[in-house]
């Protein structure tokens, strides 16, 4: 968990000014002690100045956002693509370089439609099936 300047894509997605500060949260998701995904998300630091502290204390983005006044949020969009795992990604996920990864790029908004979280997750194709229903 760190603070840095938003990339162009992040600023555009969060509808914040270019070079605005964001909280950058990244990690590895596990299932049955097996690494299944690498994730990273960004949140506007100006809107949520204490978010990093809450995430560290609560170990939950949802609970941290509640502490910041966002009681519920909506997944506004999710884009799915396939990519080959880099050596670093493969090492973290305990797979081979170039193994398939499912990549989701997503945007969450508050109830009024204001973007609150932009993120990307790389799921191990070996361990994860994504299922979407209407």
Short mmCIF file of C-alpha atoms in Angstrom, two decimals:
data_model
loop_
_atom_site.label_atom_id
_atom_site.label_comp_id
_atom_site.label_asym_id
_atom_site.label_seq_id
_atom_site.Cartn_x
_atom_site.Cartn_y
_atom_site.Cartn_z
CA UNK A 1 0.00 0.00 0.00
CA UNK A 2 1.57 3.25 -1.13
CA UNK A 3 0.78 6.72 -2.41
CA UNK A 4 1.89 7.90 -5.84
CA UNK A 5 0.82 9.98 -8.83
CA UNK A 6 -1.95 8.56 -11.00
CA UNK A 7 -1.14 7.34 -14.48
CA UNK A 8 -3.07 8.90 -17.36
CA UNK A 9 -5.35 5.83 -17.54
CA UNK A 10 -6.01 5.90 -13.79
CA UNK A 11 -6.72 9.64 -13.65
CA UNK A 12 -9.03 9.41 -16.64
CA UNK A 13 -10.91 6.43 -15.18
CA UNK A 14 -11.27 8.01 -11.73
CA UNK A 15 -12.16 11.38 -13.28
CA UNK A 16 -9.44 13.18 -11.35
CA UNK A 17 -6.80 15.63 -12.52
CA UNK A 18 -3.69 14.35 -14.26
CA UNK A 19 -0.87 13.80 -11.73
CA UNK A 20 -3.30 13.64 -8.79
CA UNK A 21 -2.15 11.51 -5.88
CA UNK A 22 -3.70 8.07 -5.49
CA UNK A 23 -3.52 5.30 -2.92
CA UNK A 24 -2.05 2.27 -4.72
CA UNK A 25 -3.01 -1.10 -3.24
CA UNK A 26 -1.60 -4.33 -4.62
CA UNK A 27 -1.31 -7.91 -3.56
CA UNK A 28 -1.77 -11.59 -4.22
CA UNK A 29 -5.06 -13.44 -3.75
CA UNK A 30 -4.96 -17.03 -2.49
CA UNK A 31 -7.37 -19.97 -2.47
CA UNK A 32 -6.47 -23.00 -0.36
CA UNK A 33 -2.95 -21.60 0.11
CA UNK A 34 -2.48 -21.44 -3.68
CA UNK A 35 -1.81 -18.05 -5.32
CA UNK A 36 -4.55 -17.48 -7.90
CA UNK A 37 -4.42 -13.77 -8.75
CA UNK A 38 -2.35 -10.60 -8.67
CA UNK A 39 -4.29 -7.39 -8.15
CA UNK A 40 -3.74 -3.67 -7.95
CA UNK A 41 -6.24 -0.89 -7.33
CA UNK A 42 -6.04 2.87 -7.02
CA UNK A 43 -8.22 5.32 -5.09
CA UNK A 44 -8.18 9.13 -5.08
CA UNK A 45 -6.05 10.26 -2.13
CA UNK A 46 -7.75 13.65 -1.94
CA UNK A 47 -11.23 12.13 -1.60
CA UNK A 48 -10.09 9.37 0.78
CA UNK A 49 -7.15 10.76 2.78
CA UNK A 50 -7.33 8.08 5.52
CA UNK A 51 -8.10 5.09 3.28
CA UNK A 52 -4.61 3.57 3.46
CA UNK A 53 -4.72 3.52 7.27
CA UNK A 54 -8.17 1.92 7.25
CA UNK A 55 -7.13 -0.76 4.74
CA UNK A 56 -4.08 -1.62 6.85
CA UNK A 57 -6.14 -1.75 10.05
CA UNK A 58 -9.20 -3.56 8.67
CA UNK A 59 -7.61 -5.66 5.88
CA UNK A 60 -10.74 -5.01 3.80
CA UNK A 61 -11.28 -2.46 1.05
CA UNK A 62 -15.06 -2.61 1.54
CA UNK A 63 -14.80 -1.95 5.28
CA UNK A 64 -12.19 0.78 4.74
CA UNK A 65 -14.46 2.52 2.23
CA UNK A 66 -17.32 2.34 4.73
CA UNK A 67 -15.11 4.14 7.27
CA UNK A 68 -14.59 6.81 4.57
CA UNK A 69 -18.35 7.23 4.09
CA UNK A 70 -18.94 4.91 1.12
CA UNK A 71 -21.47 2.43 2.49
CA UNK A 72 -22.03 0.65 -0.80
CA UNK A 73 -20.57 0.73 -4.27
CA UNK A 74 -21.31 -0.55 -7.75
CA UNK A 75 -19.15 -2.37 -10.28
CA UNK A 76 -19.63 0.04 -13.17
CA UNK A 77 -17.53 -1.87 -15.69
CA UNK A 78 -15.33 -4.91 -16.10
CA UNK A 79 -13.30 -5.64 -19.22
CA UNK A 80 -11.77 -9.09 -19.63
CA UNK A 81 -8.80 -10.00 -21.80
CA UNK A 82 -6.19 -12.74 -21.97
CA UNK A 83 -2.46 -12.15 -21.65
CA UNK A 84 0.66 -14.26 -21.30
CA UNK A 85 2.25 -14.30 -17.85
CA UNK A 86 5.51 -12.42 -17.50
CA UNK A 87 8.36 -14.08 -15.61
CA UNK A 88 7.56 -12.00 -12.51
CA UNK A 89 3.83 -12.78 -12.65
CA UNK A 90 4.57 -16.47 -13.20
CA UNK A 91 6.89 -16.52 -10.20
CA UNK A 92 4.27 -14.95 -7.90
CA UNK A 93 1.51 -17.25 -9.18
CA UNK A 94 3.69 -20.39 -9.24
CA UNK A 95 3.03 -21.00 -12.92
CA UNK A 96 5.24 -20.98 -16.02
CA UNK A 97 6.17 -17.82 -17.95
CA UNK A 98 3.76 -17.32 -20.87
CA UNK A 99 1.02 -19.38 -19.20
CA UNK A 100 -2.38 -17.75 -19.83
CA UNK A 101 -3.74 -15.13 -17.46
CA UNK A 102 -7.25 -13.70 -17.45
CA UNK A 103 -6.94 -9.95 -17.00
CA UNK A 104 -9.86 -7.92 -15.66
CA UNK A 105 -9.83 -4.14 -15.72
CA UNK A 106 -12.59 -2.74 -13.54
CA UNK A 107 -14.13 0.45 -12.25
CA UNK A 108 -16.22 0.78 -9.10
CA UNK A 109 -18.40 3.81 -8.40
CA UNK A 110 -20.33 5.09 -5.41
CA UNK A 111 -24.14 5.11 -5.49
CA UNK A 112 -24.15 8.48 -7.29
CA UNK A 113 -21.93 7.17 -10.10
CA UNK A 114 -18.70 8.87 -9.02
CA UNK A 115 -15.68 6.61 -9.63
CA UNK A 116 -14.00 5.43 -6.43
CA UNK A 117 -11.73 2.53 -7.47
CA UNK A 118 -9.90 1.60 -10.66
CA UNK A 119 -8.15 -1.74 -10.72
CA UNK A 120 -6.65 -4.56 -12.67
CA UNK A 121 -6.45 -8.23 -11.67
CA UNK A 122 -4.49 -11.01 -13.34
CA UNK A 123 -6.03 -14.42 -12.65
CA UNK A 124 -4.14 -17.65 -13.23
CA UNK A 125 -5.87 -19.41 -16.13
CA UNK A 126 -4.73 -22.66 -14.53
CA UNK A 127 -6.74 -22.05 -11.35
CA UNK A 128 -9.60 -19.65 -12.14
CA UNK A 129 -12.71 -19.68 -14.30
CA UNK A 130 -14.61 -16.41 -14.62
CA UNK A 131 -18.38 -16.74 -15.00
CA UNK A 132 -20.69 -13.83 -15.81
CA UNK A 133 -24.46 -14.02 -15.70
CA UNK A 134 -27.00 -11.43 -16.78
#
